[in-house]
Coordinates of C-alpha atoms in Angstrom, one line a residue:
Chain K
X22 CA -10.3 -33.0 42.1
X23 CA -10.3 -36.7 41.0
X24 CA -13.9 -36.4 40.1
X25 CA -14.7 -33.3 38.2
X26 CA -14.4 -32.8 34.6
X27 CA -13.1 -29.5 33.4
X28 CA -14.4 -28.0 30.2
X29 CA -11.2 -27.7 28.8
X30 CA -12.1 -24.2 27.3
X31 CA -11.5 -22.6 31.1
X32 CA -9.1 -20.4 31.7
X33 CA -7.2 -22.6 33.8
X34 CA -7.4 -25.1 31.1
X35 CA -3.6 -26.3 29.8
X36 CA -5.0 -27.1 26.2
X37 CA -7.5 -24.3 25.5
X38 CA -5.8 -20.6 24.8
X39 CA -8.2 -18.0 24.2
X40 CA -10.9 -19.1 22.1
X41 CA -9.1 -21.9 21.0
X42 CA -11.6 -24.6 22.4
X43 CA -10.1 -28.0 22.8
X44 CA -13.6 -29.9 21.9
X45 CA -14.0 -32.4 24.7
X46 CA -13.5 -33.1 28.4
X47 CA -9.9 -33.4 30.9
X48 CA -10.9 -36.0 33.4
X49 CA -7.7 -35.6 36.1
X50 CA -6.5 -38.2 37.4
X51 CA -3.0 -38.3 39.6
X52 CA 0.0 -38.7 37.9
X53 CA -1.7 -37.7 34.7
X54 CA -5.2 -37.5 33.1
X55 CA -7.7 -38.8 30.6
X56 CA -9.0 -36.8 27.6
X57 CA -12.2 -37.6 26.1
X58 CA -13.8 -36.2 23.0
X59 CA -15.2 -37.1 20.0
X60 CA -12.5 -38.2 17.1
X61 CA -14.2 -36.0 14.6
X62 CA -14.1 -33.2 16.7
X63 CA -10.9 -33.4 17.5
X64 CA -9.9 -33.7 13.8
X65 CA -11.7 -30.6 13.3
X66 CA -9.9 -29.4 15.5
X67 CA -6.8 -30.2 14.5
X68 CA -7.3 -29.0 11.4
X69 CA -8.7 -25.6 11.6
X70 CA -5.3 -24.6 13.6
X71 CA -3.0 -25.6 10.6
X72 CA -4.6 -24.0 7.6
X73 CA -2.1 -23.0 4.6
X74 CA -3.2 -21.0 2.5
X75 CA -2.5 -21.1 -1.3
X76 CA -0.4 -18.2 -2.9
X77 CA -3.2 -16.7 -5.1
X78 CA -3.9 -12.8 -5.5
X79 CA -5.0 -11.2 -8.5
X80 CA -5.5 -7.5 -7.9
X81 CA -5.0 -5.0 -5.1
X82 CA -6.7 -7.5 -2.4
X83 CA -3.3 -9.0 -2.9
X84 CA -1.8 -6.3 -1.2
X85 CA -3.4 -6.5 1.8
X86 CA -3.2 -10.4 1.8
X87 CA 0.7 -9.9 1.9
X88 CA 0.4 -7.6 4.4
X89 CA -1.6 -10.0 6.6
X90 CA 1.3 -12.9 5.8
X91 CA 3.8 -10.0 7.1
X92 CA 5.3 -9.9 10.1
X93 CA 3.2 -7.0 11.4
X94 CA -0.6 -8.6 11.6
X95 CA 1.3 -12.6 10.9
X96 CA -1.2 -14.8 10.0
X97 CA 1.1 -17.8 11.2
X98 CA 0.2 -16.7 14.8
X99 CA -3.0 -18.6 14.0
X100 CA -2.2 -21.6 12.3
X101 CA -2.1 -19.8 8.6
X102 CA 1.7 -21.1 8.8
X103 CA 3.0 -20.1 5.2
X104 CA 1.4 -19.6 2.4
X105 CA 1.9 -22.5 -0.3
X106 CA 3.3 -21.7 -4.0
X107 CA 1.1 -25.4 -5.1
X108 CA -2.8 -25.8 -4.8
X109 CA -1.4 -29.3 -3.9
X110 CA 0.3 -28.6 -0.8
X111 CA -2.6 -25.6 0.0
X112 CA -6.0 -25.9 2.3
X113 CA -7.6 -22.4 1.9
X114 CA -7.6 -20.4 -1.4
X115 CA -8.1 -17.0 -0.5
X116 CA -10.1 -15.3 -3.3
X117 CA -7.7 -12.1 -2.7
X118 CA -8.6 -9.6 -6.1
X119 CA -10.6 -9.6 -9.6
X120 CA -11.5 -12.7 -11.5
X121 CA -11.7 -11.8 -14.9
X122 CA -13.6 -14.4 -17.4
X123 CA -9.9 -15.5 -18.4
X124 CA -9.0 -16.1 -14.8
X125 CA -11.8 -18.1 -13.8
X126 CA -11.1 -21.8 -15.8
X127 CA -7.5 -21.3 -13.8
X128 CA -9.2 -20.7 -10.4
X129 CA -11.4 -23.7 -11.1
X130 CA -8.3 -26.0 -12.0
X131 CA -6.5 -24.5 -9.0
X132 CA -9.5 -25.3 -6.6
X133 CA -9.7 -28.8 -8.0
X134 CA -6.1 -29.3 -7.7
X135 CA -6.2 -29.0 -3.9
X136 CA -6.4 -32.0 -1.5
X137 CA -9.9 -32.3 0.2
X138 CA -10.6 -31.0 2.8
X139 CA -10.2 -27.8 1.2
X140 CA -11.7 -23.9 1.7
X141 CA -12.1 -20.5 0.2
X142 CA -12.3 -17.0 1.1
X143 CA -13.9 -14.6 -1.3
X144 CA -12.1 -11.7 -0.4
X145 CA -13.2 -8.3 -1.0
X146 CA -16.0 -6.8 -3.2
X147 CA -14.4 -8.0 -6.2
X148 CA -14.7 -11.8 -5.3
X149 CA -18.0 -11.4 -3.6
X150 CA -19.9 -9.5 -6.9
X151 CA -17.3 -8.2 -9.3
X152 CA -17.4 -4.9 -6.7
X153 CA -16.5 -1.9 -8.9
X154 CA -16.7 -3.9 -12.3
X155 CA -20.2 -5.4 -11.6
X156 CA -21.7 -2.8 -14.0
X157 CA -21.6 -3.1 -17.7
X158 CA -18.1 -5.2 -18.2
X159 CA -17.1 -7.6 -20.8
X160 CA -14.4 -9.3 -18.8
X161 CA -15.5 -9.5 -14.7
X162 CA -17.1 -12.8 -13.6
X163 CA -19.7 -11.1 -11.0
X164 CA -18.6 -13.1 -7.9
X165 CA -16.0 -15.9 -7.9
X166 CA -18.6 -17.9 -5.8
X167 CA -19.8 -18.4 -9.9
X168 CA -17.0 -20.5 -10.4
X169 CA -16.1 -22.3 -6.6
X170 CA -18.0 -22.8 -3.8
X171 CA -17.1 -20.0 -1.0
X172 CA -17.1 -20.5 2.7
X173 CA -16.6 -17.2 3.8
X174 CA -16.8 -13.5 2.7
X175 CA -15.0 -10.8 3.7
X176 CA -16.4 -7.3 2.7
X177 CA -14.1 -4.5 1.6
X178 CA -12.5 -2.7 -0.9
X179 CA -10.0 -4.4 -0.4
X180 CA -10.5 -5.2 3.3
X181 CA -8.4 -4.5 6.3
X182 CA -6.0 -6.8 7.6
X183 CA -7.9 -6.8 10.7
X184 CA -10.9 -8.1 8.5
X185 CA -9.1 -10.9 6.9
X186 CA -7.7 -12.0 10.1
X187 CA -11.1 -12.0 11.3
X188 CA -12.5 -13.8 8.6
X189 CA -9.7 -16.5 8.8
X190 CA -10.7 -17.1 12.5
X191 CA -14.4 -16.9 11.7
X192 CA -13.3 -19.9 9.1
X193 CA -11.5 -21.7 12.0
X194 CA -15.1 -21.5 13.4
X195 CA -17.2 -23.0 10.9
X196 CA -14.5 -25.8 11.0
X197 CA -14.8 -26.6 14.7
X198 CA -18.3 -26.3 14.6
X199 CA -18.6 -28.7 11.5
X200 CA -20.4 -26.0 9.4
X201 CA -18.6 -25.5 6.2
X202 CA -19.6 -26.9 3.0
X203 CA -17.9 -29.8 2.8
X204 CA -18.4 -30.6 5.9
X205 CA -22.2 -30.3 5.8
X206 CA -22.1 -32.1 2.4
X207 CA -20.0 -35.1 3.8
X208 CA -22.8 -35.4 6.8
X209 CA -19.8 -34.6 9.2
Chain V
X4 CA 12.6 20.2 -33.7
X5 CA 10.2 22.9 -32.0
X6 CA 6.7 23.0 -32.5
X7 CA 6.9 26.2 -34.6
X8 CA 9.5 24.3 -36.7
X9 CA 7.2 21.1 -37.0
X10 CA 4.2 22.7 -37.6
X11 CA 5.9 24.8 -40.7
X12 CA 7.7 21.8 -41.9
X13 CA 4.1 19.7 -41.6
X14 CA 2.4 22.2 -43.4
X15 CA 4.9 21.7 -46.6
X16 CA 4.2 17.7 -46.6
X17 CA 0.2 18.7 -46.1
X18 CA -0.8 21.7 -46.3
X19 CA -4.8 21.1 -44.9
X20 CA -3.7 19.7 -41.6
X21 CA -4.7 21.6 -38.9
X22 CA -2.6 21.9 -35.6
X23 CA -3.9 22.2 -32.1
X24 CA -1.7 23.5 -29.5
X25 CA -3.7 23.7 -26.3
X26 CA -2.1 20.5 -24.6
X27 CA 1.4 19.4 -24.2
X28 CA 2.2 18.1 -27.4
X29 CA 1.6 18.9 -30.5
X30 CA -2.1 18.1 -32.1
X31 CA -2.1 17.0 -36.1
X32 CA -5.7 16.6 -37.2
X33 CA -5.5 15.0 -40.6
X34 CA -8.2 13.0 -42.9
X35 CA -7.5 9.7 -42.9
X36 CA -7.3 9.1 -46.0
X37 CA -4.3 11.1 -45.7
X38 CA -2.4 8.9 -43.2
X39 CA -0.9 6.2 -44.7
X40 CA 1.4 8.6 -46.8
X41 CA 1.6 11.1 -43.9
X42 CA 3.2 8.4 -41.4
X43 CA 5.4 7.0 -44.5
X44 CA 7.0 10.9 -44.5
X45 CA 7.0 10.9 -41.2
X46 CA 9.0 8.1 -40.6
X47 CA 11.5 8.6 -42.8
X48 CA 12.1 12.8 -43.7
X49 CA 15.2 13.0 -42.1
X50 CA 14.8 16.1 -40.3
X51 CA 11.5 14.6 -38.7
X52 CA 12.3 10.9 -38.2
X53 CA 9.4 9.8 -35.9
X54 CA 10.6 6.4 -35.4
X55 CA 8.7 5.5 -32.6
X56 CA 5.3 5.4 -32.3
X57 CA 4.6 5.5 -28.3
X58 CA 0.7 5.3 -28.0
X59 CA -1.8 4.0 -30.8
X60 CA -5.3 4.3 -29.2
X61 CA -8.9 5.4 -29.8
X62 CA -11.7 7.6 -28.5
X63 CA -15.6 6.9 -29.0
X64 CA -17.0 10.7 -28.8
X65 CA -20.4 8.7 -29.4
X66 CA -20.7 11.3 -32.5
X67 CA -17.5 10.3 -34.1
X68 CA -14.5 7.8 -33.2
X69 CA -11.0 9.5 -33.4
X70 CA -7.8 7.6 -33.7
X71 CA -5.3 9.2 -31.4
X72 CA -1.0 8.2 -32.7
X73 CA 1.7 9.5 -29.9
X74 CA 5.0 9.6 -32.3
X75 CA 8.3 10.2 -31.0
X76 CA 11.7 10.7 -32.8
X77 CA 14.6 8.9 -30.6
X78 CA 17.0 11.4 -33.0
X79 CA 16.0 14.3 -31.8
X80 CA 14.1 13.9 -29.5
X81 CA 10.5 15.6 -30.3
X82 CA 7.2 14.5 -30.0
X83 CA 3.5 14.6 -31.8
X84 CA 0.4 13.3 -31.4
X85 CA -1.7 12.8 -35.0
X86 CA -5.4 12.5 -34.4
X87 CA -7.9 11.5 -37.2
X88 CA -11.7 11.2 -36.8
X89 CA -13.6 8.1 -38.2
X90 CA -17.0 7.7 -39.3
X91 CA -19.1 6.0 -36.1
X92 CA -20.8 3.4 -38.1
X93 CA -18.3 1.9 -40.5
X94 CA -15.0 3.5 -39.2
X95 CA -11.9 2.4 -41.1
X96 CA -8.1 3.5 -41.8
X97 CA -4.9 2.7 -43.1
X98 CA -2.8 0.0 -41.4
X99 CA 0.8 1.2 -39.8
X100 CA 1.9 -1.6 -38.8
X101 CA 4.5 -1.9 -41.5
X102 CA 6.1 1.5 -40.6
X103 CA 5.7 1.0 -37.1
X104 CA 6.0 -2.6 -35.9
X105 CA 4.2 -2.0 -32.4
X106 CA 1.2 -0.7 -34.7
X107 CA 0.5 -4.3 -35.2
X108 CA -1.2 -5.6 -31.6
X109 CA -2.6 -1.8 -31.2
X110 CA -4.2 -2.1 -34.0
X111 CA -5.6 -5.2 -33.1
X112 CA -6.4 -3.9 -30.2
X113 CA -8.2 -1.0 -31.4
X114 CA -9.8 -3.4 -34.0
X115 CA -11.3 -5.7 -31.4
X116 CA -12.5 -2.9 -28.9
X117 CA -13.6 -0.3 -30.9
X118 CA -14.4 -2.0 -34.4
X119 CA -11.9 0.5 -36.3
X120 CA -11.5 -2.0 -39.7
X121 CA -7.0 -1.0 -40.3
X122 CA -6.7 -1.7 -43.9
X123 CA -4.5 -4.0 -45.2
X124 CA -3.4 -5.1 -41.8
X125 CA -1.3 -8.3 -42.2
X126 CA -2.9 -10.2 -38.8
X127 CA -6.3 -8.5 -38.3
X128 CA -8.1 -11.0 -36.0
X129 CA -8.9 -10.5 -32.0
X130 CA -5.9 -10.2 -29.8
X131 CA -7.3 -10.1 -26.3
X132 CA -11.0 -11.0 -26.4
X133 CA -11.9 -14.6 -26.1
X134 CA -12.4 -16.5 -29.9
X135 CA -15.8 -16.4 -31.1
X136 CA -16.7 -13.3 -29.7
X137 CA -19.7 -12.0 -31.1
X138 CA -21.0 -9.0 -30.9
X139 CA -20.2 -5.4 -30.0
X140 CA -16.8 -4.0 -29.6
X141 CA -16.4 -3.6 -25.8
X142 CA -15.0 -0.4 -25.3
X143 CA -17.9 1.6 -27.3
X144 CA -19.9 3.7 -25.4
X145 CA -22.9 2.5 -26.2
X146 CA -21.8 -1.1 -25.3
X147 CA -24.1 -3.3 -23.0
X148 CA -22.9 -6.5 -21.3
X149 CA -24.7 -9.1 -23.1
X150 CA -24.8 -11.8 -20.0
X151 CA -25.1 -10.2 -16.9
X152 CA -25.8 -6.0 -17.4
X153 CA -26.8 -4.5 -14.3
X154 CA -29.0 -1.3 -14.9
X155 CA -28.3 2.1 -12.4

């Protein structure tokens, strides 16, 4: 046992549950054992399981956001905690509803106000294109990616829980693997 | 009041208003030229006393634009609804607001989305659209989004 090196993603692994990947090897030694990795993997790590989200819903998409925050799908079950009433304390801004022309300087502050490293989910066909309102409005912005950068979409009018839980992982993804904007941008 | 009642008593203050009584309420077409001292009787006769105005809106029938007023009388409890078409291409009428308070945003309202010109309106300026919006009232039918319209 002394010498082989577990991918710590095995099922008999004690820090990887699921797809939960710790990013690195468990060298076993007796009486304890040596973990190596990379330190910017393992911050990616690290932070893609505590993700808060910040409180932001501007239609319907709402709904189902506060249904994914409820105890019945409980987003906290993935590191989605609680979701944060200041962009300050927040990581992820889920895009959950309609951003009007009005909206969209206050979803620009908000995005700014947040501490890097920071996310967003354009939820629904609202935030992806304007959905219903793409046609012939005075008032929809056609896609809140117009206004902030997005990460990742969720289709859906509004989506699922199911789907936003599956896009939150899917985020959780692109962090591990390095691919999300900012991380690209950064050369990380 | 019943309608039979109203429409007898309406008839009196003006006798070329026509009724319509296929929906719920009671229809009043009137000219509206004919409104500003029509909603001054209304407001105050006292057997009528419409002193709430519930509903101050607008329809583009692309011919014609009609002004649509939902009035209600907390006294006794009756309700109309006074409709008066405008001219499509300069439409303009009498102001409310000073019988009806609430008149004053709907008409702004109405002013900003449908281009009705209320006259002597104390405030008549955009309420919800941006400043410095230019051209056409949104809520026309034959409105086109200037920036980003998306042909089906």
């Amino acid at each position: 046992m002394n010498d082989t090196s577990n991918n710590a993603g095995s099922s008999n692994s004690p820090l990887g549950v699921g797809g939960n990947i710790f990013p690195g090897q468990i060298h076993e030694t007796p009486g304890g054992g040596i973990v190596l990795s990379k330190l910017d993997d393992l911050i990616n790590w690290a932070r893609s399981n505590s993700l808060w989200p910040l409180t932001f819903a501007t239609s319907c998409c709402g709904i189902e956001y506060m249904a994914v925050a409820g105890a019945k799908y409980d987003f906290s079950r993935f590191g989605f905690e609680v979701a944060r009433a200041s962009p300050r304390q927040a990581d992820v801004i889920i895009i959950a509803g309609t951003i009007v022309n009005k909206m969209a300087p206050v979803l620009k502050r908000l995005y700014d106000q947040m501490a890097d490293p920071k996310y967003v989910i354009a939820m629904g066909a609202c935030a992806i294109s304007g959905g219903p309102f793409f046609y012939n409005t005075y008032s929809v912005v056609k896609g809140a990616d117009h206004v902030i950068p997005v990460d990742v979409y969720v289709a859906g009018c509004p989506p699922r829980p199911e789907a936003l839980i599956h896009a939150l992982m899917s985020l959780q993804e692109k962090i591990k693997m390095g691919l999300t904007r900012e991380q690209i941008k950064d050369g990380k | 009041m019943q309608n039979e009642e109203l429409k007898t008593r309406i008839t009196e203050l003006l006798p070329t208003a026509t009724f319509d009584e296929s929906g719920e309420w009671l229809n009043i077409m009137i000219a509206p030229q004919d409104w500003l001292l029509f909603a001054t009787n209304f407001r105050n006769e006292t057997n009528l006393f419409f002193d709430h105005l519930f509903c101050l809106t607008c329809i583009d029938w692309k011919t014609h634009l009609c002004m649509v007023y939902h009035l209600s009388s907390t006294k006794f409890r009756h309700n109309i609804v006074v409709k008066s078409i405008l001219d499509n291409t300069n439409p303009a009428i009498e102001t409310v607001s000073h019988i009806w308070q609430t008149a004053n945003f709907h008409e702004r309202e109405v002013y900003e989305m449908f281009g009705v010109n209320f006259l002597n309106h104390p405030d008549l300026r955009l309420l919800i659209l941006p400043d410095g919006w230019e051209g056409k009232n949104p809520m026309r039918k034959d409105f086109e989004d200037p920036i980003n319209m998306i042909r089906l």
